[in-house]
Coordinates of C-alpha atoms in Angstrom, one line a residue:
Chain A
M1206 CA -1.5 -3.2 22.7
D1207 CA 1.7 -4.9 21.2
Q1208 CA 0.3 -5.4 18.0
E1209 CA -0.3 -3.4 14.7
F1210 CA -3.8 -4.6 13.9
S1211 CA -6.9 -4.6 16.3
S1212 CA -7.5 -8.5 15.9
R1213 CA -4.8 -11.2 16.9
V1214 CA -5.8 -13.4 14.4
L1215 CA -5.6 -11.0 11.3
E1216 CA -2.6 -9.9 13.3
N1217 CA -1.4 -13.6 13.1
A1218 CA -2.6 -14.6 9.5
V1219 CA -0.5 -11.1 8.2
T1220 CA 2.7 -12.2 9.9
E1221 CA 2.7 -15.7 8.2
L1222 CA 2.0 -14.6 5.2
S1223 CA 4.4 -11.9 5.4
R1224 CA 6.9 -14.7 5.7
L1225 CA 6.7 -15.7 2.2
P1226 CA 9.3 -15.0 -0.2
G1227 CA 8.5 -11.8 -2.2
I1228 CA 5.5 -10.4 -0.1
G1229 CA 5.9 -7.8 2.4
R1230 CA 3.3 -6.8 5.1
K1231 CA 1.1 -4.5 2.8
T1232 CA 0.8 -7.4 0.3
A1233 CA 0.3 -9.7 3.1
L1234 CA -2.3 -7.6 4.6
R1235 CA -3.9 -7.2 1.2
L1236 CA -4.1 -11.0 1.0
A1237 CA -5.7 -11.4 4.0
L1238 CA -8.7 -9.0 3.5
H1239 CA -9.1 -10.4 0.3
L1240 CA -9.6 -14.2 1.9
L1241 CA -11.7 -12.8 4.6
R1242 CA -14.3 -12.0 1.6
R1243 CA -13.9 -15.6 0.3
E1244 CA -16.0 -18.6 1.1
E1245 CA -15.1 -20.1 4.4
K1246 CA -14.6 -23.5 2.5
D1247 CA -12.2 -21.9 0.0
V1248 CA -9.8 -20.7 2.6
T1249 CA -9.9 -24.2 4.1
A1250 CA -8.8 -25.8 0.9
L1251 CA -6.0 -23.2 0.8
G1252 CA -4.9 -23.8 4.3
E1253 CA -5.1 -27.6 4.0
A1254 CA -3.3 -27.5 0.6
L1255 CA -0.3 -25.8 2.3
I1256 CA -0.5 -28.1 5.1
S1257 CA -0.6 -31.4 3.2
L1258 CA 2.0 -30.0 0.6
R1259 CA 4.7 -29.8 3.3
K1260 CA 3.4 -33.1 5.4
D1261 CA 2.8 -35.4 2.1
I1262 CA 5.7 -34.7 -0.3
C1263 CA 8.7 -36.4 0.4
Y1264 CA 12.0 -36.3 -1.8
C1265 CA 12.5 -39.5 -3.9
R1266 CA 15.3 -41.5 -2.3
Q1267 CA 16.8 -42.9 -5.9
C1268 CA 16.7 -39.2 -7.7
H1269 CA 15.8 -36.9 -5.2
N1270 CA 12.9 -35.4 -7.3
I1271 CA 9.8 -34.4 -5.2
S1272 CA 7.8 -37.2 -4.7
E1273 CA 4.7 -38.9 -2.8
D1274 CA 6.4 -42.1 -2.1
E1275 CA 9.9 -43.4 -1.0
L1276 CA 10.3 -43.8 -5.1
C1277 CA 8.9 -41.0 -7.0
A1278 CA 6.8 -41.8 -10.3
I1279 CA 9.4 -41.3 -12.5
C1280 CA 11.9 -43.6 -10.8
A1281 CA 9.2 -46.0 -10.5
S1282 CA 7.5 -46.2 -14.1
P1283 CA 8.8 -49.4 -16.1
A1284 CA 7.9 -47.2 -19.1
R1285 CA 10.9 -45.0 -18.5
D1286 CA 14.3 -45.9 -19.6
H1287 CA 16.3 -46.3 -16.5
R1288 CA 19.8 -46.7 -18.4
T1289 CA 19.4 -43.4 -18.9
L1290 CA 20.1 -40.7 -16.5
C1291 CA 20.0 -36.6 -16.8
V1292 CA 21.1 -34.5 -14.0
V1293 CA 19.5 -31.3 -13.2
E1294 CA 19.8 -28.3 -10.5
N1295 CA 16.5 -28.7 -9.2
V1296 CA 12.9 -29.9 -8.8
K1297 CA 11.8 -27.2 -11.3
D1298 CA 14.1 -28.1 -14.1
V1299 CA 12.9 -31.8 -13.9
M1300 CA 9.5 -30.1 -14.7
S1301 CA 10.7 -28.3 -17.3
I1302 CA 12.3 -31.2 -19.2
E1303 CA 9.5 -33.6 -18.8
N1304 CA 7.0 -30.7 -20.1
T1305 CA 9.2 -30.6 -23.6
G1306 CA 7.9 -34.2 -24.0
Q1307 CA 11.1 -35.2 -25.5
Y1308 CA 13.2 -37.4 -22.6
N1309 CA 11.8 -40.7 -21.3
G1310 CA 14.8 -41.4 -19.0
V1311 CA 15.3 -40.7 -15.5
Y1312 CA 16.9 -38.1 -13.4
H1313 CA 19.4 -37.1 -10.6
V1314 CA 18.4 -34.1 -8.9
L1315 CA 21.5 -32.1 -7.4
G1316 CA 19.7 -30.2 -5.2
G1317 CA 21.9 -26.7 -6.6
L1318 CA 24.9 -25.9 -8.2
I1319 CA 28.7 -25.6 -6.7
S1320 CA 29.0 -22.2 -6.2
P1321 CA 32.3 -21.5 -3.8
M1322 CA 31.0 -17.9 -3.6
D1323 CA 27.7 -18.6 -1.8
G1324 CA 29.3 -21.4 0.2
I1325 CA 28.0 -24.2 -1.7
G1326 CA 30.5 -27.1 -2.4
P1327 CA 30.1 -30.7 -4.2
D1328 CA 29.4 -32.0 -0.6
S1329 CA 26.3 -30.0 -0.1
L1330 CA 24.9 -31.3 -3.1
E1331 CA 24.0 -35.2 -3.9
I1332 CA 26.7 -35.9 -6.1
A1333 CA 28.3 -38.6 -4.2
S1334 CA 24.8 -40.4 -4.7
L1335 CA 25.3 -39.6 -8.3
V1336 CA 28.5 -41.4 -8.5
K1337 CA 26.8 -44.1 -6.7
R1338 CA 24.2 -44.6 -9.0
V1339 CA 26.9 -44.5 -12.1
A1340 CA 29.3 -47.2 -9.8
A1341 CA 26.7 -49.3 -9.6
G1342 CA 26.9 -50.1 -13.2
D1343 CA 23.3 -50.1 -14.6
I1344 CA 23.4 -46.5 -16.4
D1345 CA 24.6 -46.4 -20.1
E1346 CA 24.6 -42.5 -20.4
V1347 CA 24.7 -39.3 -18.1
I1348 CA 23.2 -36.3 -19.7
L1349 CA 24.2 -33.0 -18.0
A1350 CA 21.4 -30.8 -17.9
L1351 CA 22.5 -27.7 -15.9
S1352 CA 22.2 -23.6 -16.8
S1353 CA 24.7 -22.2 -19.1
T1354 CA 26.4 -20.2 -16.3
M1355 CA 29.7 -20.0 -14.2
E1356 CA 28.3 -22.6 -11.9
G1357 CA 26.8 -24.9 -13.9
D1358 CA 30.1 -25.1 -15.9
T1359 CA 31.9 -25.7 -12.7
T1360 CA 29.3 -28.3 -11.9
N1361 CA 29.6 -30.3 -14.9
F1362 CA 33.5 -30.0 -15.3
Y1363 CA 33.4 -31.2 -11.4
I1364 CA 31.1 -34.4 -12.4
Y1365 CA 32.7 -34.9 -15.7
R1366 CA 36.2 -35.0 -13.6
R1367 CA 34.2 -37.4 -10.9
L1368 CA 32.5 -39.7 -13.7
G1369 CA 35.7 -40.0 -16.0
D1370 CA 36.8 -43.4 -14.8
Y1371 CA 33.5 -45.1 -15.5
D1372 CA 32.2 -46.9 -19.0
I1373 CA 29.3 -44.6 -19.5
R1374 CA 28.4 -41.7 -22.1
L1375 CA 28.6 -38.2 -20.8
T1376 CA 26.4 -35.4 -22.6
Q1377 CA 25.5 -32.1 -22.1
L1378 CA 22.5 -30.0 -23.5
A1379 CA 23.2 -28.5 -26.7
R1380 CA 24.2 -24.9 -26.8
G1381 CA 22.5 -22.9 -29.8
M1382 CA 20.3 -20.3 -30.9
S1383 CA 16.8 -20.6 -29.5
V1384 CA 14.0 -21.8 -31.8
G1385 CA 12.3 -18.8 -33.4
N1386 CA 15.3 -16.4 -32.5
E1387 CA 17.0 -14.1 -35.2
I1388 CA 21.0 -14.3 -36.2
E1389 CA 21.0 -10.6 -35.6
Y1390 CA 19.6 -10.7 -32.2
T1391 CA 21.9 -14.0 -31.3
D1392 CA 24.6 -12.9 -29.0
E1393 CA 28.2 -14.1 -30.5
V1394 CA 29.1 -16.9 -28.2
T1395 CA 26.0 -18.7 -28.5
L1396 CA 25.9 -18.1 -32.1
G1397 CA 29.8 -19.5 -32.4
R1398 CA 28.9 -22.5 -30.3
S1399 CA 26.0 -22.9 -32.8
L1400 CA 28.3 -22.9 -35.7
L1401 CA 30.7 -25.2 -33.9
N1402 CA 28.0 -27.5 -33.0
R1403 CA 26.1 -27.9 -36.2
V1404 CA 24.3 -30.4 -37.0
P1405 CA 23.3 -32.4 -40.9
F1406 CA 20.5 -30.5 -42.1
G1407 CA 17.3 -32.5 -41.6
D1408 CA 18.6 -34.0 -38.2
S1409 CA 15.4 -32.3 -36.0
F1410 CA 12.7 -33.1 -38.6
K1411 CA 13.7 -37.1 -38.3
Q1412 CA 11.9 -38.4 -34.8
Chain B
M1148 CA -2.4 -37.3 -16.9
D1149 CA -4.6 -34.5 -16.7
Q1150 CA -2.4 -32.5 -14.3
E1151 CA 0.8 -30.7 -14.9
F1152 CA 2.9 -31.3 -12.1
S1153 CA 3.8 -35.3 -11.2
S1154 CA 2.6 -34.8 -7.5
R1155 CA -1.0 -34.6 -7.2
V1156 CA -0.5 -32.9 -3.8
L1157 CA 2.0 -30.4 -5.5
E1158 CA -0.7 -29.8 -7.8
N1159 CA -3.0 -28.8 -5.5
A1160 CA -1.2 -26.3 -3.4
V1161 CA -0.6 -24.4 -6.4
T1162 CA -3.7 -24.4 -8.0
E1163 CA -5.0 -22.7 -4.1
L1164 CA -2.1 -20.1 -4.3
S1165 CA -2.7 -19.3 -7.9
R1166 CA -6.4 -18.4 -6.5
L1167 CA -5.1 -15.6 -5.0
P1168 CA -4.7 -11.9 -6.4
G1169 CA -1.8 -11.2 -8.2
I1170 CA -0.5 -14.6 -8.1
G1171 CA -0.2 -16.6 -11.0
R1172 CA 1.1 -20.4 -11.7
K1173 CA 4.6 -19.4 -11.5
T1174 CA 4.2 -17.0 -8.4
A1175 CA 2.2 -19.8 -7.1
L1176 CA 5.4 -22.6 -7.9
R1177 CA 7.7 -20.5 -6.6
L1178 CA 5.9 -19.9 -3.4
A1179 CA 4.7 -23.9 -3.1
L1180 CA 8.8 -24.8 -4.0
H1181 CA 9.7 -22.5 -1.0
L1182 CA 7.4 -24.2 1.0
L1183 CA 8.8 -27.4 0.8
R1184 CA 12.1 -26.4 1.7
R1185 CA 10.7 -25.0 5.3
E1186 CA 10.1 -26.5 8.4
E1187 CA 7.1 -27.8 8.9
K1188 CA 5.5 -26.7 11.9
D1189 CA 6.4 -23.4 10.1
V1190 CA 4.2 -24.6 7.3
T1191 CA 1.5 -25.5 9.5
A1192 CA 1.2 -22.5 11.2
L1193 CA 0.8 -20.9 7.9
G1194 CA -2.3 -22.9 6.7
E1195 CA -3.7 -22.7 10.4
A1196 CA -3.8 -19.3 10.6
L1197 CA -5.4 -18.6 7.1
I1198 CA -8.1 -21.1 8.1
S1199 CA -8.5 -19.4 11.3
L1200 CA -8.1 -15.8 9.5
R1201 CA -11.9 -16.9 7.9
K1202 CA -13.3 -19.3 10.7
D1203 CA -12.9 -17.0 13.8
I1204 CA -13.0 -13.3 12.4
C1205 CA -16.6 -11.9 11.8
Y1206 CA -17.7 -8.5 11.4
C1207 CA -18.9 -5.7 14.4
R1208 CA -22.5 -6.0 14.5
Q1209 CA -22.4 -2.1 14.9
C1210 CA -19.8 -0.7 13.2
H1211 CA -19.2 -3.6 10.3
N1212 CA -15.5 -3.2 11.3
I1213 CA -13.6 -6.9 11.3
S1214 CA -13.8 -8.4 15.0
E1215 CA -13.5 -11.5 16.6
D1216 CA -16.7 -10.9 18.6
E1217 CA -20.2 -9.7 17.8
L1218 CA -18.6 -6.3 18.8
C1219 CA -15.2 -5.2 17.7
A1220 CA -12.8 -3.9 20.3
I1221 CA -13.6 -0.4 19.1
C1222 CA -17.4 -0.5 19.9
A1223 CA -16.7 -2.3 23.1
S1224 CA -14.0 0.0 24.5
P1225 CA -15.7 2.4 27.5
A1226 CA -12.4 4.6 26.7
R1227 CA -13.6 5.7 23.2
D1228 CA -15.9 8.6 22.6
H1229 CA -19.2 7.0 21.4
R1230 CA -20.5 10.3 20.4
T1231 CA -18.1 10.9 17.2
L1232 CA -18.2 8.5 14.6
C1233 CA -16.0 8.1 11.7
V1234 CA -17.5 6.9 8.3
V1235 CA -15.1 5.0 6.1
E1236 CA -14.9 2.9 3.0
N1237 CA -13.3 -0.2 4.3
V1238 CA -11.4 -1.9 7.0
K1239 CA -8.1 -1.0 5.9
D1240 CA -9.4 2.9 6.6
V1241 CA -10.0 2.1 10.1
M1242 CA -6.6 0.6 10.3
S1243 CA -4.9 3.5 8.7
I1244 CA -7.0 6.0 10.9
E1245 CA -6.4 4.1 14.1
N1246 CA -2.7 4.4 13.0
T1247 CA -2.5 8.1 13.0
G1248 CA -3.8 8.0 16.9
Q1249 CA -5.4 11.4 16.6
Y1250 CA -8.8 9.6 16.8
N1251 CA -10.4 8.6 19.7
G1252 CA -14.2 8.2 18.2
V1253 CA -16.2 5.2 16.8
Y1254 CA -16.4 4.1 13.2
H1255 CA -18.6 3.5 10.7
V1256 CA -17.3 1.0 7.7
L1257 CA -19.2 1.5 4.7
G1258 CA -18.3 -1.9 3.0
G1259 CA -17.5 0.3 -0.4
L1260 CA -18.4 3.7 -2.3
I1261 CA -21.2 4.2 -4.0
S1262 CA -20.4 3.7 -7.9
P1263 CA -23.3 3.5 -10.4
M1264 CA -20.6 2.2 -12.8
D1265 CA -19.4 -0.6 -11.0
G1266 CA -23.3 -1.1 -10.1
I1267 CA -22.8 -0.3 -6.2
G1268 CA -25.6 1.2 -5.4
P1269 CA -26.2 3.0 -1.8
D1270 CA -28.4 -0.2 -0.8
S1271 CA -25.2 -2.5 -1.2
L1272 CA -23.5 -0.3 1.5
E1273 CA -24.3 0.1 5.1
I1274 CA -25.5 3.2 4.7
A1275 CA -29.3 2.6 6.5
S1276 CA -27.6 1.1 9.4
L1277 CA -25.6 4.3 9.5
V1278 CA -29.0 6.4 9.2
K1279 CA -30.5 4.3 12.1
R1280 CA -27.7 4.9 14.5
V1281 CA -27.9 8.5 13.8
A1282 CA -31.9 8.3 14.2
A1283 CA -31.2 6.8 17.7
G1284 CA -30.1 10.0 19.1
D1285 CA -26.8 9.4 20.7
I1286 CA -24.3 10.8 18.2
D1287 CA -23.4 14.5 18.1
E1288 CA -20.7 14.4 14.7
V1289 CA -20.5 12.5 11.9
I1290 CA -16.9 12.8 10.4
L1291 CA -16.8 12.0 6.9
A1292 CA -13.4 10.5 6.0
L1293 CA -13.8 9.0 2.7
S1294 CA -11.6 9.1 -0.4
S1295 CA -11.1 12.1 -2.4
T1296 CA -12.2 10.9 -5.9
M1297 CA -15.6 10.9 -7.7
E1298 CA -17.1 8.0 -6.0
G1299 CA -15.9 9.1 -2.5
D1300 CA -17.6 12.4 -2.9
T1301 CA -21.1 11.2 -4.4
T1302 CA -21.1 8.6 -1.5
N1303 CA -20.6 12.0 0.7
F1304 CA -23.3 14.0 -0.7
Y1305 CA -25.4 10.9 -0.8
I1306 CA -24.8 11.1 3.3
Y1307 CA -25.3 14.6 3.8
R1308 CA -28.6 14.4 2.3
R1309 CA -29.8 11.4 4.0
L1310 CA -28.3 12.8 7.7
G1311 CA -29.3 16.4 6.8
D1312 CA -32.4 16.5 9.2
Y1313 CA -30.6 15.2 12.3
D1314 CA -29.6 17.6 15.1
I1315 CA -25.6 16.5 14.2
R1316 CA -22.8 18.1 13.0
L1317 CA -21.4 16.7 10.0
T1318 CA -17.8 17.2 8.7
Q1319 CA -15.3 15.8 6.2
L1320 CA -11.8 15.5 6.3
A1321 CA -9.7 18.5 5.0
R1322 CA -8.3 18.7 1.9
G1323 CA -5.0 20.4 1.8
M1324 CA -1.4 20.0 0.9
S1325 CA 0.4 16.8 2.2
V1326 CA 2.8 17.5 5.1
G1327 CA 6.4 17.5 4.2
N1328 CA 5.3 18.6 0.3
E1329 CA 6.4 21.6 -1.9
I1330 CA 4.1 24.0 -3.0
E1331 CA 5.5 23.8 -6.7
Y1332 CA 4.3 20.0 -6.8
T1333 CA 0.9 20.4 -5.2
D1334 CA -1.9 20.5 -8.0
E1335 CA -4.1 23.7 -8.5
V1336 CA -6.8 22.4 -7.1
T1337 CA -5.4 20.7 -3.8
L1338 CA -3.4 24.4 -3.3
G1339 CA -6.9 26.3 -3.8
R1340 CA -8.9 24.0 -0.9
S1341 CA -5.6 24.8 1.1
L1342 CA -6.0 28.3 0.8
L1343 CA -9.9 28.4 1.3
N1344 CA -9.8 26.2 4.5
R1345 CA -7.1 28.1 5.8
V1346 CA -6.5 27.8 9.2
P1347 CA -4.7 29.9 12.2
F1348 CA -1.3 29.9 12.6
G1349 CA -0.2 27.9 15.5
D1350 CA -3.6 25.6 15.3
S1351 CA -1.7 22.2 14.5
F1352 CA 0.9 22.9 17.7
K1353 CA -2.2 23.0 20.1
Q1354 CA -3.1 19.2 20.7

């Protein structure tokens, strides 16, 4: 026999599971044996949820966030401020910002950051479509909400250069001490930024 | 909205994935976002493999190993020695022993070990069916291949008591130094057993 397990069905399930990131054959076998002990309807629910995930989710044609329709729930909502645009790296960052409950504008998902080392240039990302949205003239403010890394800064600067000619407010996330952090344990660069970008006392209580 | 994500389909997939052992909501989300980037046919293959796993695999009515038919491939094989029976804790142990390539008999899967602390008594395990197989008189040797733990020893002793009246050879796995281990790093109990159970020099070259 050319297979490791006596059962072809088990072999198949283990092979498919071990294609997931961070799951090797040992973990895949453990998961498969666990599933064998579960109710049939539970396992069917899992399998169908995964198939539906890939089949029923597409990307919003406007902001490139994941969506079940051509336009995502955020882009389609009349309750959101469509003149404020938040630029993020990926779908997870949309979730993180939504979870703060502090943002009511719309998004633009780049699908990555410029990283010449990894062969990711501006053309691999949704930057042209961002420029197009801004050029359409319906945007007042673009908020750059990218990671504070070299790739994030490079992408910020590239977008800044591309959007420089348009009459919009271009802002970026504040850098500073984490809430709940002690000064003693804050690194110097962050502490320096916190000082430079200091705000009037009481501003954060206002809203 | 009562859900964490904007998409109900994503929410559903994450919830189902996070029911797997060792996978929390964060890992489940990472896996789901990974699947979204994969080809649709790959994700469908994974989903269908899991559904088929639970639906098409049953347990061998004779040895209780996993099987796609009423009788597993090992029990059904005329090439195996059906007079030698190896008693193991679970399906994984059958795989481990099969992978050694050193065993040509058949198996009996108990489905666990006696563990009063966890409420597992002899009646929760496939011990009655083991006694029945032996009582049928077609078995020459029963090999106890259980873990070298308190639960394993308890189960070994219980089976020894139950099978004591039958005319069979009852053996257990040899305890001793691991192959490749140094004497210096072998614990005293194991080293003591290795001494007690010493074998004529050259025996291991024979086969």
